[in-house]
Amino acid sequence: MRGGKTENTRLGTRSVWAGEDQYLLQGATQVPVVHSVGYGYDDIDQWHEVALGIRHGHIYGRNTNPTVHVFEEKVRLLEGAEAATSFSTGMAAISGTLFTLLRPGDRVVSLVDTYGGTNKIFSEFLPHFNIEPILCPTTDHEAIIDAVEKGAKILYLETPTNPTLKIVDLKRLIEAAHRVGALVIVDNTFATPINQQPLSFGADLVIHSATKFLGGHADALGGIVVGRADLVEQIFHYREINGATLDPMSAYLLLRGMKTLHLRVRQQCTSAMRIAQFLDGHPDVETVYYPGLPGHENHHIAVQQMVQFGGVLSFALKGGFESVRAFLPNLHYAHLAANLGAVETTAGPPRTTSHVELTREERERLGIPETLIRYSVGIEDPEDLLQDLAQGLEQMAYEPDLRT
Ligand SMILES: *Cc1c(COP(=O)(O)O)cnc(C)c1O
């Protein structure tokens, strides 16, 4: 069937075609949005076989749905995974995975720099169930390996991290975890499968907030877990009972967005690199955080495990928070908003976005300066974005309160 074999294609072809062939209806070239909650069977035995999972089919919308299934297949094939299951949001995918796999008494090792919501699952919710989270300094590989070797059910990683774009060595940490029998889960949201494929380094599971780059248009929430079939089966079972199911309309929007994933991400990464180079050394900018810059602490690791370096960068302005107040409203081509990975550039300080729940001291401990701005590069022409940033910084510098 047309588009039916994408396993040996490159990622650009796979973004467009993968997963769709089974569900094209009566010659339709696009996947239908199936809103039906129930699926009817005239043959009771057939119905029973589908219900038991012996025969392929759908029973009830909380469990499976045709449109949602195509979305899962596309991400599964892009990440080169055995199996996939989706969720209503990225956080539902993360918490669903952790609550499926962890038991009272287990230890889970992770990084202090995980996504804000993930950090809350570790520090606030898992301890209720007598599960011990050990959150290590993100780039201290020795400390992470040491914590894993003391015993861990799961090593949970994220790279690049949000918002300071730290990089951890996937191959090294996955090997260390597997030596002691720990499972490795990687949140690949920032890198996308276009730039980084953690399963190829041996990770057991990969998670995405599909809300970000996969969907790419900031108009649908979603999450997905891909990887080892035996694990994904358990996670799916938890999801179908727990009920954090992806809505078919959102699945359709995410699918439509993913058709251009490779084009968008390539452009976003190329533009991000140019913008990082421009800001690096700008007189009003204190520090630029981007793994593509040779001066980045873990640039050498990023070069080994990534294709390009992602569409998000951060930079700290000189001065205090007043600089942020003076600078951000000057930007013409950036939504001042909390999301990232969209076709429009978005910018914001972590203290109102990813790390809003933290106190100033907690942010300082994470190495997040008060003047940090997270800048998620859209697909606009990079010349316009460079000009926009240049005029924004110039205007900021003329604010009378900021310069003495
Ligand atoms: C946004 C985000 C999440 C959470 O995803 P939602 O879809 O908002 O629930 C998880 N991890 C990372 C890295 C994210 O950026």
XYZ file of C-alpha atoms and ligand atoms in Angstrom:
419
model
C 0.000 0.000 0.000
C 1.131 3.555 -0.674
C 3.288 4.834 2.187
C 3.087 1.395 3.752
C 6.816 0.794 4.091
C 8.715 3.585 5.761
C 11.126 1.618 7.983
C 14.054 2.180 5.622
C 13.257 5.757 4.679
C 14.910 8.906 5.973
C 13.223 10.981 8.667
C 11.844 13.584 6.252
C 9.926 10.934 4.338
C 8.872 9.233 7.524
C 7.456 12.476 8.999
C 5.151 12.700 5.991
C 4.111 9.104 5.331
C 4.706 6.913 8.362
C 1.824 5.162 10.088
C -0.960 6.356 7.822
C -1.532 3.544 5.322
C -3.892 1.336 7.341
C -6.370 4.059 8.130
C -6.854 5.918 4.867
C -10.547 5.603 4.097
C -12.116 5.046 0.656
C -9.213 6.640 -1.180
C -8.902 9.604 1.185
C -5.328 10.902 1.181
C -5.633 12.224 4.739
C -6.255 10.360 7.984
C -9.873 10.735 9.159
C -10.716 12.156 12.579
C -12.778 9.417 14.177
C -14.814 10.951 16.979
C -16.814 7.795 17.693
C -16.587 6.632 21.307
C -17.916 3.118 20.642
C -17.286 0.515 17.889
C -20.045 -1.894 16.887
C -19.725 -5.625 16.164
C -22.382 -7.865 14.607
C -20.328 -10.937 15.400
C -20.135 -11.454 19.155
C -17.137 -13.773 18.899
C -15.205 -11.242 16.816
C -16.065 -8.553 19.353
C -14.809 -10.801 22.137
C -11.531 -11.430 20.278
C -10.938 -7.698 19.843
C -11.747 -7.142 23.508
C -9.185 -9.800 24.461
C -6.593 -8.204 22.170
C -6.310 -11.294 19.937
C -7.748 -9.447 16.928
C -6.947 -5.859 15.880
C -9.799 -3.404 16.314
C -11.329 -0.832 18.596
C -13.878 -1.167 21.391
C -14.116 2.058 23.356
C -12.523 5.490 22.986
C -10.730 5.550 26.326
C -8.721 2.497 25.273
C -7.921 3.032 21.593
C -8.967 5.164 18.627
C -7.999 4.976 14.925
C -6.760 8.591 14.597
C -4.822 8.332 17.847
C -3.295 5.073 16.647
C -1.883 6.739 13.527
C -0.269 9.442 15.675
C 1.323 6.738 17.846
C 2.573 4.876 14.781
C 4.163 7.971 13.275
C 6.137 8.793 16.429
C 7.028 5.114 16.939
C 8.511 4.943 13.436
C 10.330 8.281 13.790
C 12.007 7.123 17.012
C 12.677 3.610 15.665
C 10.726 2.011 18.536
C 9.006 -1.353 19.029
C 5.847 0.127 20.495
C 4.118 3.390 21.381
C 1.264 4.630 23.527
C -0.102 8.153 23.788
C -1.513 10.415 26.502
C -3.586 13.563 26.819
C -0.479 15.650 27.719
C 3.254 15.277 28.150
C 2.863 15.314 31.932
C 0.260 12.525 31.726
C 2.810 10.483 29.760
C 5.562 11.162 32.294
C 3.490 10.548 35.421
C 1.678 7.571 33.831
C 5.010 5.950 32.989
C 6.478 6.516 36.453
C 3.341 5.345 38.273
C 3.182 2.229 36.074
C 6.764 1.147 36.646
C 7.583 2.205 40.228
C 6.672 0.363 43.444
C 6.925 1.355 47.120
C 10.536 1.104 48.265
C 11.986 1.810 44.798
C 14.596 4.474 44.133
C 14.508 6.628 41.027
C 17.573 8.612 39.976
C 17.180 11.786 37.937
C 18.507 15.311 37.425
C 17.778 18.536 39.266
C 17.140 20.193 35.890
C 14.212 18.085 34.674
C 11.111 19.907 33.403
C 9.293 21.745 36.235
C 6.283 19.402 36.271
C 8.483 16.303 36.218
C 10.458 17.730 39.107
C 7.213 18.086 41.071
C 6.299 14.439 40.421
C 9.666 13.439 41.860
C 9.805 15.786 44.815
C 6.132 16.122 45.768
C 4.141 13.070 44.655
C 6.371 9.968 44.483
C 7.449 10.261 48.142
C 3.760 9.772 49.145
C 4.164 6.222 47.891
C 7.465 5.629 49.669
C 9.414 6.015 46.428
C 12.730 7.790 46.896
C 13.805 10.290 44.223
C 17.522 11.107 44.015
C 17.971 14.269 41.969
C 21.605 14.703 40.950
C 23.457 17.790 39.694
C 22.659 17.561 35.993
C 26.101 17.532 34.409
C 27.880 15.650 37.218
C 28.037 12.285 35.463
C 30.063 10.692 38.301
C 27.386 11.648 40.846
C 24.613 10.241 38.621
C 26.469 6.962 38.042
C 27.270 6.723 41.739
C 23.583 7.192 42.654
C 22.506 4.574 40.106
C 25.081 2.087 41.378
C 23.667 2.407 44.901
C 20.498 0.830 43.465
C 17.775 2.288 41.257
C 14.712 0.996 39.474
C 14.774 3.871 36.962
C 17.255 6.403 35.660
C 15.201 9.282 34.238
C 17.036 11.692 31.917
C 16.320 14.808 29.915
C 18.739 16.415 27.422
C 18.963 19.248 26.441
C 17.369 20.502 29.656
C 14.969 23.366 30.210
C 15.807 26.280 30.395
C 19.619 26.249 30.653
C 20.183 23.716 27.841
C 22.458 21.388 29.780
C 23.532 18.177 28.049
C 24.029 14.734 29.576
C 25.923 11.891 27.933
C 23.192 9.413 27.011
C 25.417 6.521 25.955
C 27.570 6.666 29.067
C 24.679 6.967 31.519
C 22.530 4.332 29.800
C 25.402 1.835 29.901
C 26.019 2.563 33.592
C 22.314 2.114 34.415
C 22.015 -1.125 32.467
C 25.063 -2.573 34.262
C 23.031 -2.490 37.488
C 19.691 -3.453 35.905
C 18.005 -0.025 36.002
C 15.573 1.051 33.287
C 16.411 4.263 31.415
C 13.733 6.749 30.371
C 14.637 9.830 28.316
C 12.458 12.918 27.798
C 13.362 13.776 24.196
C 11.026 16.787 23.862
C 13.729 19.431 23.316
C 15.820 17.437 20.842
C 13.008 15.754 18.824
C 13.681 12.498 16.924
C 15.096 14.615 14.102
C 18.116 15.558 16.228
C 18.494 12.748 18.756
C 17.334 9.141 19.051
C 17.893 7.886 22.602
C 16.687 4.355 21.755
C 19.688 3.998 19.433
C 21.923 4.543 22.504
C 20.048 1.802 24.365
C 17.360 3.748 26.267
C 14.365 1.609 27.244
C 11.724 4.309 26.821
C 11.505 7.754 25.211
C 8.875 10.316 26.215
C 7.693 13.433 24.392
C 5.507 16.343 25.214
C 3.944 16.297 21.722
C 2.529 19.705 22.638
C 5.898 21.235 21.723
C 7.934 20.432 18.592
C 6.045 17.318 17.414
C 2.779 19.225 17.013
C 4.677 22.438 16.388
C 1.709 24.801 16.168
C 0.830 25.365 19.838
C -2.765 24.327 19.195
C -2.953 20.839 20.707
C -1.788 19.118 23.898
C -0.457 15.572 23.811
C 2.126 13.162 25.143
C 3.656 9.900 24.007
C 5.852 7.071 25.274
C 7.759 4.834 22.848
C 10.214 1.983 23.349
C 10.333 -1.597 24.624
C 7.066 -3.382 23.833
C 6.826 -5.195 27.193
C 7.055 -1.871 29.055
C 4.796 0.070 26.683
C 2.128 -2.621 27.097
C 2.087 -2.087 30.872
C 2.032 1.697 30.450
C -0.833 1.453 27.945
C -2.769 -0.689 30.413
C -2.313 1.915 33.152
C -3.401 4.660 30.715
C -6.550 2.874 29.559
C -7.623 2.445 33.196
C -6.350 5.809 34.486
C -8.038 7.540 31.545
C -5.559 10.252 30.449
C -6.372 9.469 26.816
C -5.360 11.611 23.842
C -8.372 13.220 22.166
C -8.846 12.267 18.461
C -9.013 15.900 17.307
C -5.751 16.669 19.105
C -4.229 13.536 17.569
C -5.232 14.848 14.144
C -3.713 18.289 14.788
C -0.493 16.706 16.051
C -0.377 14.416 12.987
C -0.877 17.321 10.630
C 1.856 19.244 12.436
C 4.243 16.316 12.205
C 4.087 16.286 8.412
C 6.467 19.271 8.498
C 8.455 18.211 11.576
C 11.745 17.759 9.731
C 11.417 21.048 7.819
C 10.449 23.062 10.866
C 13.057 21.596 13.181
C 15.868 21.964 10.655
C 15.010 25.637 10.159
C 14.573 26.263 13.881
C 17.962 24.708 14.681
C 19.774 26.592 11.914
C 18.225 29.885 13.033
C 18.881 29.119 16.733
C 22.570 28.594 15.969
C 22.832 31.964 14.186
C 20.953 33.749 16.942
C 23.120 32.136 19.631
C 26.248 33.311 17.779
C 24.819 36.821 17.478
C 23.940 37.071 21.176
C 27.226 35.527 22.299
C 29.469 38.510 22.888
C 26.698 41.122 22.539
C 27.508 43.927 25.042
C 24.078 43.713 26.746
C 24.093 39.935 27.103
C 25.801 38.275 30.062
C 25.709 34.620 28.985
C 24.238 32.565 26.144
C 23.117 28.992 26.777
C 23.110 26.892 23.597
C 24.727 23.459 23.163
C 25.750 24.342 19.595
C 28.234 26.977 20.805
C 31.790 25.631 21.161
C 32.020 27.412 24.536
C 29.067 25.434 25.970
C 30.113 23.253 28.912
C 29.052 19.997 27.184
C 29.360 20.938 23.527
C 31.582 17.887 22.905
C 28.834 15.528 24.128
C 26.157 17.339 22.119
C 28.250 16.913 18.965
C 28.397 13.159 19.554
C 24.732 12.484 20.221
C 22.810 15.193 18.350
C 22.438 16.077 14.665
C 21.644 19.764 15.177
C 21.379 21.407 18.593
C 17.705 22.214 18.959
C 15.387 25.171 18.468
C 15.552 26.572 22.004
C 18.263 28.801 23.452
C 18.455 30.924 26.569
C 20.369 34.073 27.389
C 20.912 36.165 30.491
C 20.760 39.920 30.140
C 23.116 42.197 32.005
C 21.580 44.035 34.957
C 18.654 42.886 37.104
C 15.089 41.806 36.388
C 14.420 45.393 35.240
C 16.388 44.532 32.083
C 13.955 41.693 31.345
C 10.998 44.038 31.912
C 12.523 46.606 29.575
C 13.613 44.167 26.885
C 10.861 41.591 26.327
C 8.030 43.960 25.334
C 10.302 45.393 22.600
C 10.214 42.163 20.617
C 7.858 42.251 17.645
C 8.210 38.662 16.505
C 7.949 36.678 19.719
C 4.902 35.734 21.734
C 5.685 36.392 25.365
C 4.244 33.052 26.373
C 4.981 29.836 28.241
C 5.007 27.299 25.421
C 7.865 26.387 23.100
C 8.545 24.488 19.891
C 5.930 26.357 17.842
C 6.197 27.893 14.366
C 6.063 31.331 16.019
C 8.994 32.394 18.160
C 8.126 32.485 21.868
C 10.137 34.124 24.612
C 9.807 34.417 28.353
C 11.667 34.383 31.640
C 11.699 31.006 33.457
C 10.362 32.754 36.554
C 7.024 33.190 34.775
C 7.144 30.022 32.636
C 8.914 26.722 33.281
C 10.008 27.492 36.847
C 7.168 29.655 38.096
C 6.556 27.350 41.069
C 10.067 27.788 42.403
C 11.302 30.443 44.781
C 14.077 32.819 43.759
C 16.496 30.836 45.950
C 15.498 27.540 44.328
C 16.052 29.043 40.880
C 19.435 30.342 41.989
C 20.373 26.889 43.242
C 19.511 25.527 39.764
C 21.794 28.135 38.205
C 18.867 30.006 36.617
C 19.739 33.727 36.669
C 16.879 36.170 37.336
C 17.611 37.849 33.979
C 17.411 34.628 31.953
C 15.216 34.604 28.862
C 14.198 31.385 27.168
C 13.865 31.954 23.444
C 12.182 29.244 21.380
C 13.014 30.003 17.762
C 10.138 29.809 15.285
C 10.264 29.350 11.531
C 10.329 33.080 10.709
C 13.135 34.328 8.475
C 16.212 34.387 10.738
C 17.222 37.832 9.400
C 14.029 39.300 10.828
C 14.564 37.569 14.175
C 18.151 38.858 14.370
C 17.002 42.400 13.598
C 14.204 42.094 16.128
C 16.599 41.019 18.874
C 19.103 43.728 17.920
C 16.530 46.536 18.082
C 15.056 45.099 21.300
C 18.448 45.136 23.004
C 19.264 48.591 21.673
C 16.010 50.063 23.016
C 16.560 48.360 26.355
C 19.991 49.950 26.637
C 18.393 53.421 26.371
C 16.137 52.852 29.407
C 17.381 55.545 31.826
C 17.076 53.320 34.946
C 19.262 50.616 33.539
C 22.443 52.467 32.824
C 24.509 54.430 35.235
C 6.244 20.918 28.167
C 7.143 19.823 28.604
C 6.633 18.719 29.304
C 5.182 18.619 29.713
O 4.346 18.520 28.619
P 2.795 18.981 28.619
O 2.332 18.545 27.290
O 2.770 20.448 28.846
O 2.142 18.237 29.751
C 7.518 17.717 29.644
N 8.829 17.781 29.339
C 9.343 18.832 28.671
C 10.792 18.852 28.358
C 8.523 19.879 28.282
O 9.051 20.925 27.639
